[in-house]
Amino acid sequence: MRQNLILNTDSYKLGQYLQYPAGTRAISTVATTRGQSFRPELMFFGLQMFLKEYLSQPIVMADIKEAADIAGIHGQPFDSEGWQRIVDVHGGYLPLRIEAIPEGAALRRGVPMMQVVNTDPNLPWLTSHMETALLRAIWYPSTVATTAWRIRLALQPFLDRTTDDPAALQPSRISDYGCRSTTSLEQAAIGGAAHLVHFNSSDSLPAILHARRHYGIDMPGYSIPSAEHASITAWGQAGETDAYSNMIERFSGFSAYSVVSDSYDLHTAVTEIWGKSLQAKVREAGGVLVVRPDSGDPIDTPVQVVAQLAYAFGTRLNGKGFKVIDGNVRVLQSDGVSLQDIQMILGRLESMGFSAENISFGMGSGLLHKINRGTVSFTMRATAMQDAGGQWKGIGRRAPHSQEKLTIQGRVAAIADGIDIVSIPLTELGGRQNMLQPVWENGQLLVDWTMDEIRARATEASRAA
């Protein structure tokens, strides 16, 4: 279904064209986060999806007519002349210039990540009109990418201490199981693409397609054949062993296969069926059997399953002296997992002498849905206006009390400062490179980041964290 970009905003934005001083030629806005931090703590991602998906579609006459009709009935004024100019003069493409920090970069709070200005002096209101859609376009994927980054950073010490090849294991430790946890297909696609910045394991086909379409990567994430309760319980409790045996026969030729094992009694499934009845078959078949507890205590249960499988299949010691389950058997915990759960599980396993490579995790709501714009305090505000004489001047509200930091005013730039990025007034940039790079202008995509480039940037930020 075609989306009317004119109406992709708040209702009150329709009346902004009547409110600026006469002679105003341009309004410049920045997107940033409120507050301050002493180190980078958020990751920018997702603008490119919006640019390709929405801004690449020109406004047409039908959009103007629909918007004018809606505004009249809805109780808002409407600048038919201005939107007509966009169609007649600009071919329907919004006359905007958008500058942004490279996607995958880590930022401190308060550092601008995007700056937007109109390029047609007859349409200074357009910048503000698009604020709603542009802010939404970046706060959600950036917050998911930040959440995934925090999980990645929390996992890393366990991988470093207890595994032989942390870099190879890290991308597969967290799977996106959130396709059903989101409110819409688009949220699953956008949020799932953000998860793929840090991890390459995903069961979200919308996310895979979105990342392929917008970030120039053939396959951004991988999955394995998996059983579900329906396909196990269809055999009946008496046929549980046969159900598991069928999984071995059908899928051991794949690199790995996952079997939910709590349909009846998890303890019996792990110790008697996997540990005894089917142990030889698992070993002989090849492929990695991934046992999924899927219920019980979120901390104790997966730890117990690792220990039970280790007892049944035996273990070997890796190069760092930690136990790894033999027989190509691993565990996947994905039932309502939180960051705190993951840390407690890995900590307990480490104290028992087990390597973190014995277990991976799946996340849904905790990754994609239990967040909001306030999680990292995203905001977008006008900071400068250009008057009739072409002069820029800073604008912005006054801080309500002396303890509050003054809001950004004027046109800004961002520069690299070691491993950090800091903002400065644009007038002070001089010959230094501006990290706020033009990515979009008047309907043209100027930079097309690839997922490989974004992942490399995110990896560099993780090493420096």
Short mmCIF file of C-alpha atoms in Angstrom, two decimals:
data_model
loop_
_atom_site.label_atom_id
_atom_site.label_comp_id
_atom_site.label_asym_id
_atom_site.label_seq_id
_atom_site.Cartn_x
_atom_site.Cartn_y
_atom_site.Cartn_z
CA MET A 1 0.00 0.00 0.00
CA ARG A 2 1.35 3.43 -0.95
CA GLN A 3 2.01 5.73 2.02
CA ASN A 4 1.22 9.44 1.72
CA LEU A 5 4.42 11.11 2.94
CA ILE A 6 2.62 14.42 3.50
CA LEU A 7 0.50 12.77 6.19
CA ASN A 8 3.39 10.88 7.80
CA THR A 9 3.55 13.44 10.60
CA ASP A 10 1.70 14.93 13.56
CA SER A 11 -1.51 16.82 12.83
CA TYR A 12 -0.22 20.13 14.19
CA LYS A 13 2.67 20.10 11.71
CA LEU A 14 0.22 20.97 8.93
CA GLY A 15 -0.08 24.51 10.33
CA GLN A 16 3.61 25.24 10.83
CA TYR A 17 3.96 27.02 7.48
CA LEU A 18 1.99 29.97 8.86
CA GLN A 19 4.12 30.45 11.97
CA TYR A 20 7.66 31.46 10.95
CA PRO A 21 8.80 35.11 10.69
CA ALA A 22 8.48 36.73 7.26
CA GLY A 23 11.66 36.33 5.23
CA THR A 24 12.69 33.05 6.85
CA ARG A 25 14.63 31.08 4.22
CA ALA A 26 15.66 27.92 6.05
CA ILE A 27 15.28 26.02 9.28
CA SER A 28 17.95 23.59 10.48
CA THR A 29 17.20 20.81 12.96
CA VAL A 30 19.31 18.19 14.71
CA ALA A 31 18.50 14.79 16.15
CA THR A 32 20.33 13.89 19.33
CA THR A 33 19.78 12.37 22.77
CA ARG A 34 19.13 14.19 26.01
CA GLY A 35 21.59 14.17 28.85
CA GLN A 36 25.33 13.65 29.00
CA SER A 37 27.63 10.66 29.28
CA PHE A 38 31.37 10.31 29.69
CA ARG A 39 31.74 7.50 27.17
CA PRO A 40 29.87 6.33 24.07
CA GLU A 41 26.75 4.48 25.15
CA LEU A 42 24.43 4.41 22.14
CA MET A 43 24.75 3.27 18.55
CA PHE A 44 23.32 5.07 15.51
CA PHE A 45 21.56 2.91 12.93
CA GLY A 46 18.57 2.79 10.61
CA LEU A 47 18.24 6.11 8.76
CA GLN A 48 19.16 4.55 5.42
CA MET A 49 16.15 2.23 5.57
CA PHE A 50 13.82 5.22 5.81
CA LEU A 51 15.58 7.16 3.06
CA LYS A 52 15.25 4.26 0.63
CA GLU A 53 11.79 3.12 1.70
CA TYR A 54 10.03 6.49 2.01
CA LEU A 55 11.94 9.54 0.81
CA SER A 56 12.77 7.87 -2.50
CA GLN A 57 9.06 7.95 -3.38
CA PRO A 58 7.99 11.32 -4.88
CA ILE A 59 4.91 13.22 -3.80
CA VAL A 60 2.16 13.07 -6.46
CA MET A 61 -1.00 15.10 -7.02
CA ALA A 62 -3.17 12.42 -5.44
CA ASP A 63 -1.16 12.81 -2.22
CA ILE A 64 -1.79 16.57 -2.16
CA LYS A 65 -5.51 16.13 -2.77
CA GLU A 66 -5.84 13.50 -0.06
CA ALA A 67 -3.86 15.61 2.43
CA ALA A 68 -5.90 18.74 1.64
CA ASP A 69 -9.15 16.82 2.12
CA ILE A 70 -7.99 15.29 5.40
CA ALA A 71 -6.70 18.61 6.75
CA GLY A 72 -9.96 20.40 5.99
CA ILE A 73 -12.09 17.82 7.76
CA HIS A 74 -9.57 17.28 10.56
CA GLY A 75 -9.43 20.95 11.56
CA GLN A 76 -6.00 21.97 10.30
CA PRO A 77 -4.80 24.47 7.66
CA PHE A 78 -2.91 23.10 4.66
CA ASP A 79 -0.24 24.60 2.41
CA SER A 80 -1.50 23.38 -0.95
CA GLU A 81 0.68 25.94 -2.73
CA GLY A 82 3.83 24.74 -0.99
CA TRP A 83 3.22 21.08 -1.72
CA GLN A 84 2.30 21.95 -5.31
CA ARG A 85 5.67 23.67 -5.61
CA ILE A 86 7.40 20.46 -4.46
CA VAL A 87 5.69 18.58 -7.30
CA ASP A 88 6.16 21.27 -9.98
CA VAL A 89 9.68 22.43 -9.16
CA HIS A 90 11.25 19.40 -7.48
CA GLY A 91 9.51 16.54 -9.25
CA GLY A 92 7.78 15.51 -6.04
CA TYR A 93 11.03 14.90 -4.12
CA LEU A 94 11.44 16.77 -0.86
CA PRO A 95 14.00 19.60 -1.12
CA LEU A 96 15.94 18.59 1.99
CA ARG A 97 19.58 18.01 2.79
CA ILE A 98 20.19 15.39 5.46
CA GLU A 99 23.56 14.92 7.13
CA ALA A 100 24.24 11.99 9.44
CA ILE A 101 26.90 10.23 11.46
CA PRO A 102 28.01 6.98 9.77
CA GLU A 103 25.67 4.15 10.75
CA GLY A 104 27.18 1.76 13.26
CA ALA A 105 29.09 4.54 15.03
CA ALA A 106 28.93 4.75 18.82
CA LEU A 107 28.06 8.09 20.41
CA ARG A 108 27.88 9.75 23.77
CA ARG A 109 24.59 11.28 24.83
CA GLY A 110 24.08 14.81 23.58
CA VAL A 111 26.09 14.38 20.37
CA PRO A 112 24.01 15.16 17.24
CA MET A 113 23.61 12.17 14.94
CA MET A 114 21.57 13.83 12.18
CA GLN A 115 21.13 17.39 10.86
CA VAL A 116 18.36 18.37 8.44
CA VAL A 117 17.80 21.60 6.48
CA ASN A 118 15.52 22.64 3.63
CA THR A 119 17.19 23.54 0.32
CA ASP A 120 14.29 25.56 -1.14
CA PRO A 121 14.07 28.98 0.58
CA ASN A 122 10.36 29.10 -0.20
CA LEU A 123 9.72 26.07 2.02
CA PRO A 124 11.39 26.68 5.41
CA TRP A 125 8.59 24.81 7.19
CA LEU A 126 9.43 21.52 5.47
CA THR A 127 12.24 20.64 7.88
CA SER A 128 9.90 20.72 10.85
CA HIS A 129 7.15 18.94 8.93
CA MET A 130 9.41 15.90 8.47
CA GLU A 131 10.67 15.87 12.06
CA THR A 132 8.13 13.28 13.25
CA ALA A 133 8.90 10.71 10.56
CA LEU A 134 12.66 11.24 10.68
CA LEU A 135 12.89 10.96 14.46
CA ARG A 136 10.80 7.78 14.45
CA ALA A 137 12.98 6.45 11.62
CA ILE A 138 16.11 6.58 13.78
CA TRP A 139 15.09 6.26 17.43
CA TYR A 140 13.68 2.73 17.15
CA PRO A 141 16.43 0.99 15.14
CA SER A 142 19.13 2.92 17.00
CA THR A 143 17.67 1.86 20.35
CA VAL A 144 17.50 -1.80 19.26
CA ALA A 145 21.08 -1.57 17.96
CA THR A 146 22.07 -0.04 21.30
CA THR A 147 20.28 -2.80 23.23
CA ALA A 148 22.01 -5.46 21.13
CA TRP A 149 25.33 -3.68 21.63
CA ARG A 150 24.92 -3.70 25.40
CA ILE A 151 24.20 -7.43 25.27
CA ARG A 152 27.25 -7.95 23.09
CA LEU A 153 29.45 -6.05 25.54
CA ALA A 154 28.04 -8.04 28.47
CA LEU A 155 28.72 -11.36 26.70
CA GLN A 156 32.26 -10.53 25.67
CA PRO A 157 34.05 -11.04 29.02
CA PHE A 158 32.58 -14.54 29.37
CA LEU A 159 33.64 -15.41 25.84
CA ASP A 160 37.11 -13.95 26.38
CA ARG A 161 37.69 -15.86 29.62
CA THR A 162 36.18 -19.25 28.74
CA THR A 163 36.38 -19.83 24.96
CA ASP A 164 39.23 -20.42 22.53
CA ASP A 165 37.89 -18.24 19.70
CA PRO A 166 35.66 -15.46 21.10
CA ALA A 167 35.52 -13.48 17.85
CA ALA A 168 34.19 -16.46 15.88
CA LEU A 169 31.58 -17.36 18.50
CA GLN A 170 30.27 -13.88 19.34
CA PRO A 171 28.02 -13.26 16.29
CA SER A 172 26.01 -16.45 16.85
CA ARG A 173 25.37 -16.05 20.59
CA ILE A 174 22.06 -14.13 20.33
CA SER A 175 19.27 -15.08 17.93
CA ASP A 176 16.38 -12.79 17.01
CA TYR A 177 13.17 -14.65 17.93
CA GLY A 178 11.10 -11.47 18.06
CA CYS A 179 9.17 -11.60 14.80
CA ARG A 180 5.97 -12.48 16.69
CA SER A 181 6.75 -10.15 19.60
CA THR A 182 6.41 -6.95 17.59
CA THR A 183 3.31 -4.97 16.71
CA SER A 184 3.78 -5.09 12.95
CA LEU A 185 5.73 -6.58 10.07
CA GLU A 186 7.64 -3.31 9.68
CA GLN A 187 8.70 -3.23 13.32
CA ALA A 188 9.95 -6.81 13.06
CA ALA A 189 11.88 -5.91 9.90
CA ILE A 190 13.43 -2.67 11.19
CA GLY A 191 14.22 -3.91 14.70
CA GLY A 192 15.47 -7.24 13.39
CA ALA A 193 17.80 -5.47 10.95
CA ALA A 194 19.23 -3.49 13.88
CA HIS A 195 19.95 -6.73 15.77
CA LEU A 196 21.93 -7.93 12.73
CA VAL A 197 24.45 -5.13 13.24
CA HIS A 198 25.91 -7.17 16.11
CA PHE A 199 24.76 -10.76 15.56
CA ASN A 200 24.28 -13.03 12.55
CA SER A 201 21.74 -15.46 13.98
CA SER A 202 18.09 -14.67 13.24
CA ASP A 203 14.77 -16.42 12.75
CA SER A 204 13.12 -13.24 11.42
CA LEU A 205 12.65 -13.42 7.67
CA PRO A 206 11.30 -9.82 7.54
CA ALA A 207 14.58 -8.67 9.12
CA ILE A 208 16.65 -10.71 6.68
CA LEU A 209 14.77 -9.24 3.72
CA HIS A 210 15.00 -5.69 5.05
CA ALA A 211 18.76 -5.89 5.61
CA ARG A 212 19.27 -7.44 2.16
CA ARG A 213 17.16 -4.77 0.50
CA HIS A 214 18.66 -1.74 2.22
CA TYR A 215 22.22 -2.64 3.22
CA GLY A 216 23.77 -4.48 0.29
CA ILE A 217 24.35 -7.85 1.92
CA ASP A 218 23.45 -11.20 0.40
CA MET A 219 22.74 -13.05 3.64
CA PRO A 220 22.94 -11.05 6.89
CA GLY A 221 21.76 -13.81 9.23
CA TYR A 222 21.52 -17.56 9.53
CA SER A 223 19.04 -20.02 11.00
CA ILE A 224 18.88 -23.76 11.71
CA PRO A 225 16.00 -26.27 11.39
CA SER A 226 14.04 -26.27 14.65
CA ALA A 227 11.26 -28.29 16.22
CA GLU A 228 8.30 -26.65 17.89
CA HIS A 229 5.90 -28.03 20.48
CA ALA A 230 3.28 -28.77 17.82
CA SER A 231 5.62 -30.98 15.81
CA ILE A 232 6.77 -32.86 18.93
CA THR A 233 3.44 -33.31 20.70
CA ALA A 234 1.84 -34.51 17.43
CA TRP A 235 3.68 -37.80 18.11
CA GLY A 236 2.10 -38.08 21.57
CA GLN A 237 3.97 -38.62 24.82
CA ALA A 238 4.54 -42.28 24.03
CA GLY A 239 6.15 -41.25 20.74
CA GLU A 240 8.45 -38.55 22.18
CA THR A 241 11.58 -40.59 21.49
CA ASP A 242 10.41 -41.22 17.94
CA ALA A 243 9.78 -37.50 17.48
CA TYR A 244 13.34 -36.69 18.54
CA SER A 245 14.71 -39.54 16.43
CA ASN A 246 12.87 -38.12 13.43
CA MET A 247 14.60 -34.78 13.99
CA ILE A 248 17.99 -36.48 13.93
CA GLU A 249 17.16 -38.35 10.73
CA ARG A 250 15.69 -35.34 8.94
CA PHE A 251 18.12 -32.61 9.96
CA SER A 252 21.47 -33.99 11.12
CA GLY A 253 22.75 -33.32 7.61
CA PHE A 254 22.47 -29.60 8.36
CA SER A 255 25.18 -27.85 10.35
CA ALA A 256 22.90 -27.85 13.41
CA TYR A 257 19.30 -28.53 14.42
CA SER A 258 17.31 -27.41 17.45
CA VAL A 259 14.83 -29.54 19.38
CA VAL A 260 12.49 -28.16 22.02
CA SER A 261 12.60 -30.78 24.78
CA ASP A 262 10.15 -29.72 27.50
CA SER A 263 6.86 -30.87 25.96
CA TYR A 264 6.32 -33.43 28.74
CA ASP A 265 9.19 -33.76 31.22
CA LEU A 266 12.42 -31.92 30.52
CA HIS A 267 14.49 -33.92 32.99
CA THR A 268 13.45 -37.21 31.41
CA ALA A 269 13.98 -35.88 27.89
CA VAL A 270 17.52 -34.73 28.67
CA THR A 271 18.78 -37.55 30.89
CA GLU A 272 16.92 -40.56 29.49
CA ILE A 273 16.06 -39.85 25.85
CA TRP A 274 18.93 -37.63 24.72
CA GLY A 275 21.38 -38.90 27.32
CA LYS A 276 20.73 -42.62 26.87
CA SER A 277 18.24 -43.78 24.22
CA LEU A 278 19.42 -41.48 21.42
CA GLN A 279 22.96 -40.67 22.52
CA ALA A 280 24.67 -43.01 20.07
CA LYS A 281 22.42 -41.89 17.24
CA VAL A 282 23.21 -38.23 17.93
CA ARG A 283 26.94 -38.94 17.92
CA GLU A 284 26.86 -41.03 14.74
CA ALA A 285 24.57 -38.72 12.77
CA GLY A 286 26.83 -35.66 12.84
CA GLY A 287 25.51 -32.13 12.93
CA VAL A 288 25.10 -30.21 16.17
CA LEU A 289 22.12 -31.10 18.35
CA VAL A 290 20.86 -27.95 20.11
CA VAL A 291 18.64 -28.84 23.07
CA ARG A 292 16.11 -26.16 23.98
CA PRO A 293 14.73 -26.21 27.55
CA ASP A 294 12.16 -23.46 26.81
CA SER A 295 10.56 -23.46 30.29
CA GLY A 296 11.30 -23.73 34.01
CA ASP A 297 13.42 -21.41 36.09
CA PRO A 298 15.15 -19.02 33.65
CA ILE A 299 18.50 -19.36 35.43
CA ASP A 300 18.58 -22.81 37.05
CA THR A 301 17.00 -24.78 34.20
CA PRO A 302 19.49 -24.04 31.38
CA VAL A 303 22.41 -24.47 33.78
CA GLN A 304 21.04 -27.87 34.86
CA VAL A 305 20.53 -28.94 31.24
CA VAL A 306 24.14 -28.09 30.38
CA ALA A 307 25.33 -30.11 33.38
CA GLN A 308 23.04 -33.06 32.56
CA LEU A 309 24.14 -33.19 28.93
CA ALA A 310 27.77 -32.92 30.02
CA TYR A 311 27.31 -35.92 32.32
CA ALA A 312 25.61 -37.95 29.57
CA PHE A 313 27.84 -37.08 26.62
CA GLY A 314 31.06 -36.28 28.42
CA THR A 315 33.23 -33.19 28.06
CA ARG A 316 36.60 -32.07 26.80
CA LEU A 317 38.72 -29.21 28.05
CA ASN A 318 39.32 -26.32 25.70
CA GLY A 319 42.54 -24.34 25.52
CA LYS A 320 41.54 -22.19 28.49
CA GLY A 321 40.72 -25.16 30.69
CA PHE A 322 36.92 -24.94 30.53
CA LYS A 323 34.60 -27.84 29.84
CA VAL A 324 32.91 -28.20 26.45
CA ILE A 325 30.21 -30.84 25.92
CA ASP A 326 31.31 -33.68 23.65
CA GLY A 327 29.22 -35.19 20.87
CA ASN A 328 28.35 -31.92 19.16
CA VAL A 329 25.64 -31.08 21.71
CA ARG A 330 24.75 -27.55 22.77
CA VAL A 331 21.95 -25.72 24.63
CA LEU A 332 19.73 -22.82 23.54
CA GLN A 333 17.81 -20.79 26.13
CA SER A 334 15.12 -18.55 24.66
CA ASP A 335 12.23 -18.35 27.11
CA GLY A 336 11.81 -14.72 28.16
CA VAL A 337 15.54 -14.14 28.38
CA SER A 338 16.86 -10.81 29.68
CA LEU A 339 20.37 -9.38 29.77
CA GLN A 340 20.52 -10.04 33.51
CA ASP A 341 19.45 -13.67 32.98
CA ILE A 342 22.20 -14.17 30.40
CA GLN A 343 24.85 -12.77 32.72
CA MET A 344 23.69 -14.93 35.62
CA ILE A 345 23.55 -18.10 33.49
CA LEU A 346 27.01 -17.55 32.05
CA GLY A 347 28.41 -16.60 35.44
CA ARG A 348 27.04 -19.74 37.05
CA LEU A 349 28.33 -21.93 34.23
CA GLU A 350 31.76 -20.34 34.47
CA SER A 351 31.87 -21.00 38.21
CA MET A 352 31.10 -24.66 37.44
CA GLY A 353 33.98 -24.81 34.97
CA PHE A 354 31.87 -24.72 31.78
CA SER A 355 32.75 -22.70 28.69
CA ALA A 356 30.29 -20.10 27.42
CA GLU A 357 30.32 -21.87 24.05
CA ASN A 358 28.03 -24.56 25.47
CA ILE A 359 25.01 -22.25 25.34
CA SER A 360 23.47 -19.56 23.15
CA PHE A 361 20.36 -17.46 23.61
CA GLY A 362 17.25 -16.33 21.75
CA MET A 363 15.52 -13.03 22.48
CA GLY A 364 12.21 -11.56 21.38
CA SER A 365 10.38 -8.84 23.33
CA GLY A 366 13.45 -8.01 25.40
CA LEU A 367 15.32 -7.16 22.23
CA LEU A 368 12.68 -5.55 20.02
CA HIS A 369 9.73 -4.45 22.10
CA LYS A 370 10.57 -3.53 25.70
CA ILE A 371 11.99 -0.18 24.63
CA ASN A 372 10.64 3.28 23.81
CA ARG A 373 11.89 6.68 22.64
CA GLY A 374 12.82 7.50 26.22
CA THR A 375 15.06 4.47 26.65
CA VAL A 376 17.97 6.49 25.28
CA SER A 377 16.06 9.83 25.36
CA PHE A 378 15.96 10.65 21.65
CA THR A 379 14.87 14.14 20.63
CA MET A 380 14.88 16.38 17.57
CA ARG A 381 14.83 20.15 17.70
CA ALA A 382 15.32 23.24 15.56
CA THR A 383 18.68 24.88 16.24
CA ALA A 384 19.12 27.53 13.54
CA MET A 385 17.24 29.72 11.07
CA GLN A 386 18.42 31.57 8.00
CA ASP A 387 16.96 35.04 7.58
CA ALA A 388 16.11 36.99 4.45
CA GLY A 389 19.69 38.21 4.18
CA GLY A 390 21.07 34.66 4.16
CA GLN A 391 22.49 34.91 7.69
CA TRP A 392 22.24 31.97 10.07
CA LYS A 393 21.33 32.54 13.69
CA GLY A 394 20.94 30.07 16.51
CA ILE A 395 17.49 29.41 17.93
CA GLY A 396 16.28 27.32 20.83
CA ARG A 397 14.43 27.46 24.10
CA ARG A 398 16.02 28.82 27.26
CA ALA A 399 17.00 26.26 29.90
CA PRO A 400 14.27 26.32 32.60
CA HIS A 401 16.81 26.24 35.46
CA SER A 402 20.51 26.85 35.88
CA GLN A 403 21.40 23.19 36.42
CA GLU A 404 20.11 22.16 33.00
CA LYS A 405 22.59 22.15 30.14
CA LEU A 406 21.84 24.72 27.43
CA THR A 407 20.26 23.26 24.32
CA ILE A 408 22.23 23.12 21.09
CA GLN A 409 21.94 26.30 19.04
CA GLY A 410 23.20 27.10 15.57
CA ARG A 411 24.37 24.85 12.76
CA VAL A 412 26.63 22.10 14.09
CA ALA A 413 29.39 19.73 13.00
CA ALA A 414 30.78 16.57 14.57
CA ILE A 415 34.44 15.64 14.63
CA ALA A 416 36.43 12.59 15.65
CA ASP A 417 38.28 12.96 18.95
CA GLY A 418 40.35 9.81 19.30
CA ILE A 419 37.81 6.98 19.53
CA ASP A 420 35.09 9.46 20.42
CA ILE A 421 32.90 11.84 18.42
CA VAL A 422 32.17 15.34 19.72
CA SER A 423 30.03 18.17 18.41
CA ILE A 424 31.23 21.69 17.66
CA PRO A 425 29.67 24.75 16.01
CA LEU A 426 29.89 24.46 12.24
CA THR A 427 31.68 27.80 12.15
CA GLU A 428 34.59 26.23 14.08
CA LEU A 429 35.06 23.23 11.78
CA GLY A 430 37.85 24.72 9.69
CA GLY A 431 39.69 22.07 7.70
CA ARG A 432 38.67 19.18 9.95
CA GLN A 433 36.48 16.36 8.62
CA ASN A 434 32.83 16.69 9.51
CA MET A 435 31.47 13.35 10.71
CA LEU A 436 27.97 14.63 9.93
CA GLN A 437 28.19 13.59 6.29
CA PRO A 438 25.60 14.48 3.61
CA VAL A 439 23.63 11.27 3.00
CA TRP A 440 20.57 12.63 1.18
CA GLU A 441 19.79 15.71 -0.87
CA ASN A 442 16.76 16.62 -2.97
CA GLY A 443 15.69 13.04 -3.64
CA GLN A 444 19.18 11.59 -4.12
CA LEU A 445 20.86 9.07 -1.85
CA LEU A 446 24.46 10.28 -1.47
CA VAL A 447 25.88 7.50 0.71
CA ASP A 448 24.88 3.84 0.61
CA TRP A 449 26.33 2.10 3.67
CA THR A 450 26.69 -1.66 3.49
CA MET A 451 26.03 -3.98 6.41
CA ASP A 452 29.67 -5.07 6.27
CA GLU A 453 30.82 -1.47 6.75
CA ILE A 454 28.35 -0.92 9.58
CA ARG A 455 29.39 -4.14 11.32
CA ALA A 456 33.05 -3.20 11.05
CA ARG A 457 32.30 0.15 12.67
CA ALA A 458 30.29 -1.52 15.45
CA THR A 459 33.09 -4.02 16.07
CA GLU A 460 35.62 -1.21 16.37
CA ALA A 461 33.36 0.56 18.87
CA SER A 462 32.99 -2.67 20.86
CA ARG A 463 36.75 -3.13 21.10
CA ALA A 464 37.13 0.44 22.34
CA ALA A 465 34.30 0.22 24.88
#
